[in-house]
Coordinates of C-alpha atoms in Angstrom, one line a residue:
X225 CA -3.9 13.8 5.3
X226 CA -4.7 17.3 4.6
X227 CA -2.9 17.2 1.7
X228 CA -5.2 14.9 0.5
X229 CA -7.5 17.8 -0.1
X230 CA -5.3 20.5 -1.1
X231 CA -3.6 21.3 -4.3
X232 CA -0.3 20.8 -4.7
X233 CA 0.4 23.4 -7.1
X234 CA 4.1 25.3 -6.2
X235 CA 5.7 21.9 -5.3
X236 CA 7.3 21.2 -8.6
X237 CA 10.6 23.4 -8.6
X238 CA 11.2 21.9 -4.7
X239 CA 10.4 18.3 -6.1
X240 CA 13.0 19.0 -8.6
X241 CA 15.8 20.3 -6.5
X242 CA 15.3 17.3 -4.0
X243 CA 15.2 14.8 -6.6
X244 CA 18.9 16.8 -7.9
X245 CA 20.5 16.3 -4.8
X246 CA 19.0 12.9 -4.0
X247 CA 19.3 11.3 -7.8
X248 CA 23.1 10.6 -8.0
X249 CA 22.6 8.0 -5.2
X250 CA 22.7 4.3 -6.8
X251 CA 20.0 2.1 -5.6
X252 CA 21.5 -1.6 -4.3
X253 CA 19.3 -5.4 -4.4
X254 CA 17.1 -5.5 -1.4
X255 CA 18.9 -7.4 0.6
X256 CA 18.2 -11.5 1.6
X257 CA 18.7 -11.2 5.7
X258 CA 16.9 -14.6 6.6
X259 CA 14.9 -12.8 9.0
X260 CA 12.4 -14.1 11.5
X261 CA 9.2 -14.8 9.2
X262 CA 7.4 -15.5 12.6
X263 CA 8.5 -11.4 13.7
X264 CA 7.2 -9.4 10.8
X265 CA 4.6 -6.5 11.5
X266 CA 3.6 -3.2 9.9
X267 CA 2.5 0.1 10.2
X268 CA 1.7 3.8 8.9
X269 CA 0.4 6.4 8.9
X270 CA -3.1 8.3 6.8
X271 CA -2.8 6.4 3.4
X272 CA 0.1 4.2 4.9
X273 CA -2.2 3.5 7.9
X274 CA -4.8 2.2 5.1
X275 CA -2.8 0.8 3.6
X276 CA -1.3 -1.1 6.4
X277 CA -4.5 -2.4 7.5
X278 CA -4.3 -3.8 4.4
X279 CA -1.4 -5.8 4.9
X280 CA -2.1 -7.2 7.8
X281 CA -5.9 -8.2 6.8
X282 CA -5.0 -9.6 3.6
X283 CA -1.1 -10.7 4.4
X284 CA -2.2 -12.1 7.9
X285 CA -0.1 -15.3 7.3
X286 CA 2.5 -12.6 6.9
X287 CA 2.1 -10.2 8.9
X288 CA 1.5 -12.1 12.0
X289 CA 3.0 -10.2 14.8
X290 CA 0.5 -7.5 13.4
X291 CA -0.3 -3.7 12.4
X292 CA 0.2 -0.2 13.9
X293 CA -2.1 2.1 12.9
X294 CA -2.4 5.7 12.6
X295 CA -4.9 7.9 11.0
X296 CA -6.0 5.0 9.1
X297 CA -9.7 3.0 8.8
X298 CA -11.4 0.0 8.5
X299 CA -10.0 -2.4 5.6
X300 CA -11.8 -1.7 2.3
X301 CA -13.6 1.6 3.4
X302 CA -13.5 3.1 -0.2
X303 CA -15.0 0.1 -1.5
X304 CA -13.3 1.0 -4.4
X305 CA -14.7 4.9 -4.7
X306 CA -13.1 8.1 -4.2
X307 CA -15.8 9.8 -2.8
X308 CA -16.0 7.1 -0.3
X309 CA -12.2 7.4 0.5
X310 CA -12.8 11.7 1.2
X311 CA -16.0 10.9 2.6
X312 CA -16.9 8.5 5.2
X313 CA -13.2 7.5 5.3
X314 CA -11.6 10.3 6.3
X315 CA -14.3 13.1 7.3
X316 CA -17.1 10.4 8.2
X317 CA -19.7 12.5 6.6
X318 CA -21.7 9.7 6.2
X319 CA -21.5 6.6 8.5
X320 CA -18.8 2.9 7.2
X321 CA -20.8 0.1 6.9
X322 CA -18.3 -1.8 8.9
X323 CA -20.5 -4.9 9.5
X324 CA -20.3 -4.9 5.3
X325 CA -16.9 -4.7 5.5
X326 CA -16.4 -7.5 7.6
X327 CA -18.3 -9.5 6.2
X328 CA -16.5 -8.8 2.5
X329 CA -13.5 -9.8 4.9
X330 CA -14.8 -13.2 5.8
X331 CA -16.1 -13.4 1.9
X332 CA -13.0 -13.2 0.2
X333 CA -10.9 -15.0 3.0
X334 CA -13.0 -18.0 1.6
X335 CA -11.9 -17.6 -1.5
X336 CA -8.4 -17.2 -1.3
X337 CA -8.3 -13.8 -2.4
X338 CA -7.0 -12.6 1.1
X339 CA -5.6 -15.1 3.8
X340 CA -7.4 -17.0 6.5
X341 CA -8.8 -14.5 8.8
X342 CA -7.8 -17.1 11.6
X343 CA -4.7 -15.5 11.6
X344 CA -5.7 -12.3 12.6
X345 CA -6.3 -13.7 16.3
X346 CA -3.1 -14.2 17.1
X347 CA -2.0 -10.6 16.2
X348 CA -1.8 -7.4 17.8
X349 CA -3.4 -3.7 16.8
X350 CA -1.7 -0.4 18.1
X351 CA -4.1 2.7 16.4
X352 CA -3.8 5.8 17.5
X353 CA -6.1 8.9 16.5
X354 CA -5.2 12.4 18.0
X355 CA -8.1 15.2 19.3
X356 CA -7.3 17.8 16.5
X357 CA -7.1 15.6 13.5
X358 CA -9.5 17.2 11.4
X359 CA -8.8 15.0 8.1
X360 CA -9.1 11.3 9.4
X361 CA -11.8 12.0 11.9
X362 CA -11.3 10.2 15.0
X363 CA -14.7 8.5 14.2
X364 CA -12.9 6.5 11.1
X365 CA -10.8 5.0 13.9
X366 CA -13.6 4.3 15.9
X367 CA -15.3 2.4 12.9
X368 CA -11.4 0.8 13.1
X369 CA -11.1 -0.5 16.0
X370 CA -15.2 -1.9 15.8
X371 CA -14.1 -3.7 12.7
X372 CA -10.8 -5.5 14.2
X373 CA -13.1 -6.5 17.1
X374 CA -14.3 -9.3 14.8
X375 CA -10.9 -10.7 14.2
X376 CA -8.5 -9.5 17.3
X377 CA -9.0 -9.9 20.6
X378 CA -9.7 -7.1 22.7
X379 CA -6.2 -8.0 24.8
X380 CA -4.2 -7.5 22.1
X381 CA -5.9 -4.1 21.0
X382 CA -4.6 -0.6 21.9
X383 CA -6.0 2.6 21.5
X384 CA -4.4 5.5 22.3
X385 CA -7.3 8.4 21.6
X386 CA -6.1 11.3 24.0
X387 CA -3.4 13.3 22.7
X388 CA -4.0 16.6 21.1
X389 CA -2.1 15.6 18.2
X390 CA -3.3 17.2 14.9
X391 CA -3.0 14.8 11.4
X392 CA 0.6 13.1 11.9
X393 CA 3.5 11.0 12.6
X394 CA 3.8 11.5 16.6
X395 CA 7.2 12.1 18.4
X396 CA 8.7 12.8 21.7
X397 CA 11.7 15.0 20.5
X398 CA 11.0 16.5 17.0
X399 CA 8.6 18.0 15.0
X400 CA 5.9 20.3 14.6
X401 CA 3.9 21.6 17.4
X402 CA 1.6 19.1 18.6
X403 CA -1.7 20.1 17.0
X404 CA -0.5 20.7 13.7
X405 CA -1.7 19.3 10.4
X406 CA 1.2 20.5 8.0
X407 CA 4.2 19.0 5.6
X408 CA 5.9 16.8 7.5
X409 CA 3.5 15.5 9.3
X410 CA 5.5 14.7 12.0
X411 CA 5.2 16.4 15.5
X412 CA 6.7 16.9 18.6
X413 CA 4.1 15.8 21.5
X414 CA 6.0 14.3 23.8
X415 CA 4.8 11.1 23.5
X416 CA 7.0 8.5 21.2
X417 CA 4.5 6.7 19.3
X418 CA 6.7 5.0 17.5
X419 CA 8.0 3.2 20.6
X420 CA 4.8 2.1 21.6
X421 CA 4.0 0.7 18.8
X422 CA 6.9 -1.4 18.5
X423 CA 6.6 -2.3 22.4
X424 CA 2.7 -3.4 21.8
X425 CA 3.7 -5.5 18.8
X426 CA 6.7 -7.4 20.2
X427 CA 6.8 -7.1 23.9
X428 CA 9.3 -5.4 26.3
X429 CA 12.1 -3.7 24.5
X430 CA 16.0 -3.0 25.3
X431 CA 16.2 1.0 25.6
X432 CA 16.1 2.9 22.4
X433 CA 19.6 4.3 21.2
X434 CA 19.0 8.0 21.6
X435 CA 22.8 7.9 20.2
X436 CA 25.0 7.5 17.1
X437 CA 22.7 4.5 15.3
X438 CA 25.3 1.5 14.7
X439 CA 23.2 -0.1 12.3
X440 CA 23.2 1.0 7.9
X441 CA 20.7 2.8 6.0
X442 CA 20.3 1.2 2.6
X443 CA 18.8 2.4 -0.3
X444 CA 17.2 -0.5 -2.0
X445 CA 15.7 -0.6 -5.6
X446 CA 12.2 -1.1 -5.5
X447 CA 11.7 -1.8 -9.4
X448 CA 12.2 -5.4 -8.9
X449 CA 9.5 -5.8 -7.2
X450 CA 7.1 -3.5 -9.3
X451 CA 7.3 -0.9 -12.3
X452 CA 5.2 1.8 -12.2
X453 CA 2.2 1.2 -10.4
X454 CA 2.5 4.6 -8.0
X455 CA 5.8 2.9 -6.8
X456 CA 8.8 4.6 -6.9
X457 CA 12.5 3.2 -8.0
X458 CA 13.5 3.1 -4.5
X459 CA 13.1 2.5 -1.3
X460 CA 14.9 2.3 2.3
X461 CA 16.0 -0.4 4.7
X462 CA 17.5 0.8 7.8
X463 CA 19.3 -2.8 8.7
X464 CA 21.1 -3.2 12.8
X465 CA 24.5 -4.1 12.6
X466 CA 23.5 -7.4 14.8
X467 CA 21.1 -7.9 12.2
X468 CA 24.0 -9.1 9.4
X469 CA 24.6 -11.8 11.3
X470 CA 22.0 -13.2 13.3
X471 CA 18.0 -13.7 12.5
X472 CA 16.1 -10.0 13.5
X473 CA 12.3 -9.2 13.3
X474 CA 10.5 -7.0 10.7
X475 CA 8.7 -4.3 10.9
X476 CA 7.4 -2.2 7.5
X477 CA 7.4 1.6 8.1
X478 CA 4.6 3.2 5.6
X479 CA 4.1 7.1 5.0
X480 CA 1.4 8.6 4.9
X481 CA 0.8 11.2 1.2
X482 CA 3.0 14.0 0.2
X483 CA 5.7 12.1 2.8
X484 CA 7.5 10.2 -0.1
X485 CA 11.1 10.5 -0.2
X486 CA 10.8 13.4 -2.5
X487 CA 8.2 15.5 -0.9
X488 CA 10.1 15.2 2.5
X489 CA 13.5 13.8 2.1
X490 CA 14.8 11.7 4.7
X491 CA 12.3 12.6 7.8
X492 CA 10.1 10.4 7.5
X493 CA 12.6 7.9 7.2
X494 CA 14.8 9.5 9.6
X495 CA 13.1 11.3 11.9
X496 CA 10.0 9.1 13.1
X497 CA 11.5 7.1 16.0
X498 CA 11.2 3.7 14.3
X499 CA 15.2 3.6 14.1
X500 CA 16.6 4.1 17.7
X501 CA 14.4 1.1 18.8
X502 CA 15.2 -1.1 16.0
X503 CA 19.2 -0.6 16.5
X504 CA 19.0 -2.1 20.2
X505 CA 16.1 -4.9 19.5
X506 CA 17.1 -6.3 16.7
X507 CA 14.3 -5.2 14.0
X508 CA 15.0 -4.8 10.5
X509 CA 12.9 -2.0 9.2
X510 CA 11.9 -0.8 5.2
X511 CA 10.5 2.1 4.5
X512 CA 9.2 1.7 1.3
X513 CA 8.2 4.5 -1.2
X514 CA 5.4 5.9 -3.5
X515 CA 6.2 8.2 -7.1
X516 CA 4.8 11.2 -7.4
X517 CA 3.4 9.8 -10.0
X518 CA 0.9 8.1 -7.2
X519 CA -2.0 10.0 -6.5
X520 CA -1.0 12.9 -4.0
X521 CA 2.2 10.7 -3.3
X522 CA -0.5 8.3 -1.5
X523 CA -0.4 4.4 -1.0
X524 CA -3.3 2.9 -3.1
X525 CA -6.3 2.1 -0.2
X526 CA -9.0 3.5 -3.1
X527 CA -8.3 2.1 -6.1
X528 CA -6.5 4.6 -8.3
X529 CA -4.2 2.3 -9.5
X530 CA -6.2 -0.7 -9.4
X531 CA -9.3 -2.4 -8.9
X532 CA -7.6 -5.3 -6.6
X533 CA -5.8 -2.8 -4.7
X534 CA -7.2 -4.6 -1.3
X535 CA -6.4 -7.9 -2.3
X536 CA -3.1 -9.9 -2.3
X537 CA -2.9 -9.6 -5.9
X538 CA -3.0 -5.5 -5.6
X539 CA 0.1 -4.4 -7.3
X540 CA 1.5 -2.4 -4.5
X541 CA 0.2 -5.2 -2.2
X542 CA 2.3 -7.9 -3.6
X543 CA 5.7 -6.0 -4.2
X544 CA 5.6 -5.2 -0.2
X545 CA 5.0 -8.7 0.1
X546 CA 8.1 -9.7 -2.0
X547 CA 10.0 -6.8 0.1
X548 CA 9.7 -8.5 3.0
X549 CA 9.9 -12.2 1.7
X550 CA 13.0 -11.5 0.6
X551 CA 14.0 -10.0 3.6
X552 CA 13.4 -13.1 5.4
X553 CA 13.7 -15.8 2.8
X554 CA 9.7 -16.9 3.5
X555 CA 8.1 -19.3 0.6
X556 CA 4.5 -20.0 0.2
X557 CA 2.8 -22.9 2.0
X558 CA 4.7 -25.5 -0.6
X559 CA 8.0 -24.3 0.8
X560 CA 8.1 -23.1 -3.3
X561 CA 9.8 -19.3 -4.1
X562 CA 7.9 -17.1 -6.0
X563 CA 8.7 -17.1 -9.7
X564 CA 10.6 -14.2 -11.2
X565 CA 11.1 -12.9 -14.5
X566 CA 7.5 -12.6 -14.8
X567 CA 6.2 -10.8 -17.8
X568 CA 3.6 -10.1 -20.8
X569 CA 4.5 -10.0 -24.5
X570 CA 2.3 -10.9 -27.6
X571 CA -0.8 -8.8 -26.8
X572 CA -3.2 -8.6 -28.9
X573 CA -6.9 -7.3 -28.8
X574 CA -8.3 -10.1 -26.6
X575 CA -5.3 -12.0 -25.6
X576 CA -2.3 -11.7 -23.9
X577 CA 1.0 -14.3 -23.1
X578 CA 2.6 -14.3 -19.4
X579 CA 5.8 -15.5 -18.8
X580 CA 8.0 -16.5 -16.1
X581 CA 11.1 -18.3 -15.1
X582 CA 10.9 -22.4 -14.1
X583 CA 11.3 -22.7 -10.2
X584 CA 13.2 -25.7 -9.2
X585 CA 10.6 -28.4 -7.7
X586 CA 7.8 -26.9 -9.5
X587 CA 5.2 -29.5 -10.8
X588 CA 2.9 -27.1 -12.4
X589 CA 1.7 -23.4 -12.1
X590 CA -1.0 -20.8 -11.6
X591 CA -1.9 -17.9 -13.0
X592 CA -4.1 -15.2 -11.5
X593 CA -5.2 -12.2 -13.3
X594 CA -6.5 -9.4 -11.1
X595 CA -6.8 -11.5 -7.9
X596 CA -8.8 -14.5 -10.5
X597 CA -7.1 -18.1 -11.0
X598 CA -7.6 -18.5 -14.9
X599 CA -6.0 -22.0 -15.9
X600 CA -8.6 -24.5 -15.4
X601 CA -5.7 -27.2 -15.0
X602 CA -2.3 -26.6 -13.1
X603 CA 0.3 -25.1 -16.2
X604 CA 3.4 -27.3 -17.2
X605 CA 5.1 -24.5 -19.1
X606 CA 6.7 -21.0 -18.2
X607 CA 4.2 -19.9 -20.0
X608 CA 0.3 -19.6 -20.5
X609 CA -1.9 -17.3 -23.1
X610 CA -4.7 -15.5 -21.1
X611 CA -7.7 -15.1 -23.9
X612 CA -11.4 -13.6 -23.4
X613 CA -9.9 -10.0 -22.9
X614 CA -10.9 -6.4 -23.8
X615 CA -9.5 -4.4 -26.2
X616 CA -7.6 -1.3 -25.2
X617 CA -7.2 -2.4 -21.4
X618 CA -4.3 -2.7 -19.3
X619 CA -4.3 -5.7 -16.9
X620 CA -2.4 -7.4 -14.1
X621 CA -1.0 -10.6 -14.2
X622 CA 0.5 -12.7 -11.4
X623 CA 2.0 -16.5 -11.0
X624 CA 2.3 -18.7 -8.0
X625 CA 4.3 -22.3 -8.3
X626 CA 2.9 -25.6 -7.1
X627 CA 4.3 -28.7 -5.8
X628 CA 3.6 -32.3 -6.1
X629 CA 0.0 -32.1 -4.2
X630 CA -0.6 -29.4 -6.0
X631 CA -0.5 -26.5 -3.0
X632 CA 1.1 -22.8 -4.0
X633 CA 3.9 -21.5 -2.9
X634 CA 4.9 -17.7 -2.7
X635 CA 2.9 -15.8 -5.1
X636 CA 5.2 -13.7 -7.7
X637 CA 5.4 -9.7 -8.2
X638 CA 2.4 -8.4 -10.1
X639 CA 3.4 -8.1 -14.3
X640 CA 0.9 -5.6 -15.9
X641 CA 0.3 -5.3 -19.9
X642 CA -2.4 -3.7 -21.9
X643 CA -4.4 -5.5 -25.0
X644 CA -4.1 -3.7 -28.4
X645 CA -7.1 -1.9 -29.8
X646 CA -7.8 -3.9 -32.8
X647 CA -9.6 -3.4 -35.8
X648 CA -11.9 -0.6 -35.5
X649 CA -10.6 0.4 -32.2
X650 CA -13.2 -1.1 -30.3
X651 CA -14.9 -0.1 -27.4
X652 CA -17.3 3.1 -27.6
X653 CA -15.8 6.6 -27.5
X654 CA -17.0 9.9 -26.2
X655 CA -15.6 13.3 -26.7
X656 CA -16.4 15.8 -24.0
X657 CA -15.1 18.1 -21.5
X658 CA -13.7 16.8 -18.6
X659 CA -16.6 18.3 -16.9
X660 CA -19.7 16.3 -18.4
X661 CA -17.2 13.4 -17.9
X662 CA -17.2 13.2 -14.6
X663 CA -21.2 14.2 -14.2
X664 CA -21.9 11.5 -16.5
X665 CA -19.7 8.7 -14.7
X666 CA -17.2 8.5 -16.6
X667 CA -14.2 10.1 -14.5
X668 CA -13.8 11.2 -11.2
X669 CA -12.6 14.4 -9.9
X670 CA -9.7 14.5 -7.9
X671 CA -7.8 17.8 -6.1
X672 CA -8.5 19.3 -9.6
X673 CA -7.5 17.2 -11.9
X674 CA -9.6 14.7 -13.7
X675 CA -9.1 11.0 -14.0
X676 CA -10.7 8.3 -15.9
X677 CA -12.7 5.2 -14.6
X678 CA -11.5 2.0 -14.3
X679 CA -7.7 2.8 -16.0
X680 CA -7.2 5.8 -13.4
X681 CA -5.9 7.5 -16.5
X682 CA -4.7 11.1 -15.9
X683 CA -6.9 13.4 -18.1
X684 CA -5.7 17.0 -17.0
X685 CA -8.1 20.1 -15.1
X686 CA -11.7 19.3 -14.0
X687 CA -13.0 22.1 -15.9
X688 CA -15.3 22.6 -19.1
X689 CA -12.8 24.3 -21.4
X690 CA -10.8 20.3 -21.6
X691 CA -11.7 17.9 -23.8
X692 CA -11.1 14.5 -24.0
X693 CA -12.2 11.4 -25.5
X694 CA -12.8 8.6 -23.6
X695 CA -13.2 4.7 -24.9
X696 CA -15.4 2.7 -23.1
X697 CA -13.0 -1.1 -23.2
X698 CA -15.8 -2.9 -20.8
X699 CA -18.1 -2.1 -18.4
X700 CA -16.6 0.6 -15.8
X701 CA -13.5 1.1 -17.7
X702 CA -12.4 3.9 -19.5
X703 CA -9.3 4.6 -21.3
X704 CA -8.0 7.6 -22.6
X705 CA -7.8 7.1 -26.9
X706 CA -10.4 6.9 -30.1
X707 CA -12.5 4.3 -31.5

């Protein structure tokens, strides 16, 4: 989004007033609907379109029906850098290596990291790029719809390239003017994209309720599903009132940066077109929400929060995940829940203990760090001591039960804890300006502000008059402390 590359200086004292009036609202238990696992799709828009191409490549068992896309790129474009995310994947200054990409696809599909990308044939693709976005360059969609061509049929793909629509959510009834790039990001060009989305995913629709909705907007609490992590407390599920009773699709809305519940309030929730459609056909939809504490208010499609952020075991990645497995009551290929309660405790500088709770029918367990099985031999306990870590580093831990024959079932919600420095602090430390930092690969400049390698550590203005020191935990990875 433009906002992407602006400042967001001045946005503070409107932040604060929104979350006033928004704050006094208590957040419920996403709710358990027993939806249609078969009917659940995704899509979003800029960093939600990302990171819904996420989803659907990585959660393809999931996300079958499949993705709507808009603004978005091919999955993994950043390959983990930010100057790949506001380069080639958004203003294509240089050209995506999609033929890479797909084949890191197939790579890690064969390891488990991701699903089978088998699945992906079955699914559908809806992207959409307008003719005056100038901040995901219709080219990224291009390189989009190239990649998908190795895993989608060309029957189920849509494309819709023609509309002078500038960088936004696209309406038929509110918004900006067409061809403007501007907070909401939502505009009025007469063309409801949200109800052709919806209508390429899942068919022929009943009419939209242009009316009073019948359904209930809900605001869920997201913190059970992840802590931190660029994730705020709560989210939305706008739930049809035929929904409470019988089994309804899924769809998960995503927003694009500076569109979080407290940049925008309710619009993008609101205001988008998702909700008329789902009231008459039966879709359950949740919208769920980043923190400003997330970069720019932006889903993770770079790596800011973590390394694994393209992988099932991405933080944000697998609280969506448990979203919309509770939603529909899904379970891994064991028929086994995920375990909850997960959790770290007795760090110390190269080990840490992971918890969970016992699920009932469980023979054994695994634990993944970062994406990474690392019990050689199915665990018997609730519990399991990960050793051979770095000092100072904050990792992410989660568990997956197994059955009898040993398969997994759902995986858990991502628990994250950091190792203590130990004696002598480990690590190597430099002091410097946050300047020389970043020229000397350290950190990484970002709208301004500076922010350390590997940890994503916040380390104030890209400038040379702030100083910082920086411990070097392991290769790549930077924390913010002294040795």
């Amino acid at each position: 989004m433009q906002a992407m590359r602006r400042n967001w200086k001045g946005l503070a004292a409107a932040a604060a007033m929104t979350i006033a009036a928004h704050g006094a609202m208590a957040a419920v238990p996403l709710p358990a609907l027993n939806a249609n696992p078969a009917e659940v799709s995704v899509s979003g828009l800029s960093a939600g379109g990302f990171m819904a191409v996420q989803l659907h490549v990585a959660y393809s068992a999931t996300f079958k029906r499949g993705a709507g896309v808009v603004a978005g790129g091919p999955y993994y474009c950043a390959e983990g850098s930010v100057l790949n995310a506001t380069g080639r994947c958004m203003t294509h200054s240089t050209s995506i290596p999609v033929s890479s990409l797909v084949s890191t696809t197939n790579s890690w599909a064969a390891s488990g990291t991701i699903d089978p990308v088998s699945n992906l044939s079955a699914s559908k693709v809806y992207l959409f790029s307008g003719t005056s976005d100038n901040t995901v360059k219709q080219a990224v969609m291009n390189d989009l719809k190239t990649y998908y061509q190795s895993f989608v049929p060309a029957a189920n793909t849509v494309y819709k390239n023609n509309l002078g629509a500038g960088h936004a959510m696209v309406t038929d009834d509110y918004g900006a003017a067409c061809s403007t790039t501007a907070s909401p990001y939502i505009n009025n060009c007469g063309f409801d994209l949200a109800g052709e989305i919806l209508t390429h995913l899942y068919g022929p629709l009943n009419p939209r309720n242009n009316g009073t909705l019948g359904g209930t907007f809900t605001e869920f609490n997201q913190s059970e599903f992840v802590t931190g992590h660029g994730v705020a407390a709560t989210g939305w599920i706008y739930v049809p009132q035929a929904c409470t009773t019988v089994s309804c699709r899924v769809h998960l809305v995503l927003h694009g940066c500076k569109q979080n519940y407290t940049d925008v309030g309710d619009k993008y929730v609101k205001k988008t077109g998702y909700n008329r459609w789902a009231d008459t056909n039966n879709i359950v939809l949740i919208y769920p929400q980043t923190s400003t504490a997330a970069t720019n208010s932006c889903w993770d499609w770079w790596g800011y929060d973590s390394a694994n952020y393209a992988k099932k075991s991405g933080p944000q990645m697998a609280a969506m995940k448990a979203m919309v497995d509770r939603v529909t009551g899904s379970t891994g290929g064991s028929g086994l829940p995920a375990p909850n309660g997960v959790g770290t405790s007795g760090a110390t500088s190269s080990s840490m203990v992971i918890g969970w709770n016992g699920v009932s029918g469980a023979s054994g367990y695994n634990v993944y760090r970062g994406g990474s099985k690392v019990n050689a031999a199915p665990v018997a306990a609730t519990s399991y001591t990960d050793t051979g870590l770095a000092p100072s580093t904050t990792y992410s831990w989660t568990v997956a039960a197994l059955n009898a024959s040993n398969v997994e079932g759902a995986m858990s919600t991502a628990a994250t804890g950091a190792t203590t420095a130990g004696s002598g602090g480990g690590g190597t430390c430099y002091t410097a300006s946050n300047y020389t930092h970043t020229m000397a690969g350290r950190a990484y400049a970002l709208y301004g502000l500076t922010y350390a390698y590997g940890s994503g550590q916040s380390m104030g203005l890209w400038n040379i008059y702030v100083t910082t020191t920086l411990k070097q935990t392991s290769p790549g990875y930077y924390v913010i402390g002294t040795c």
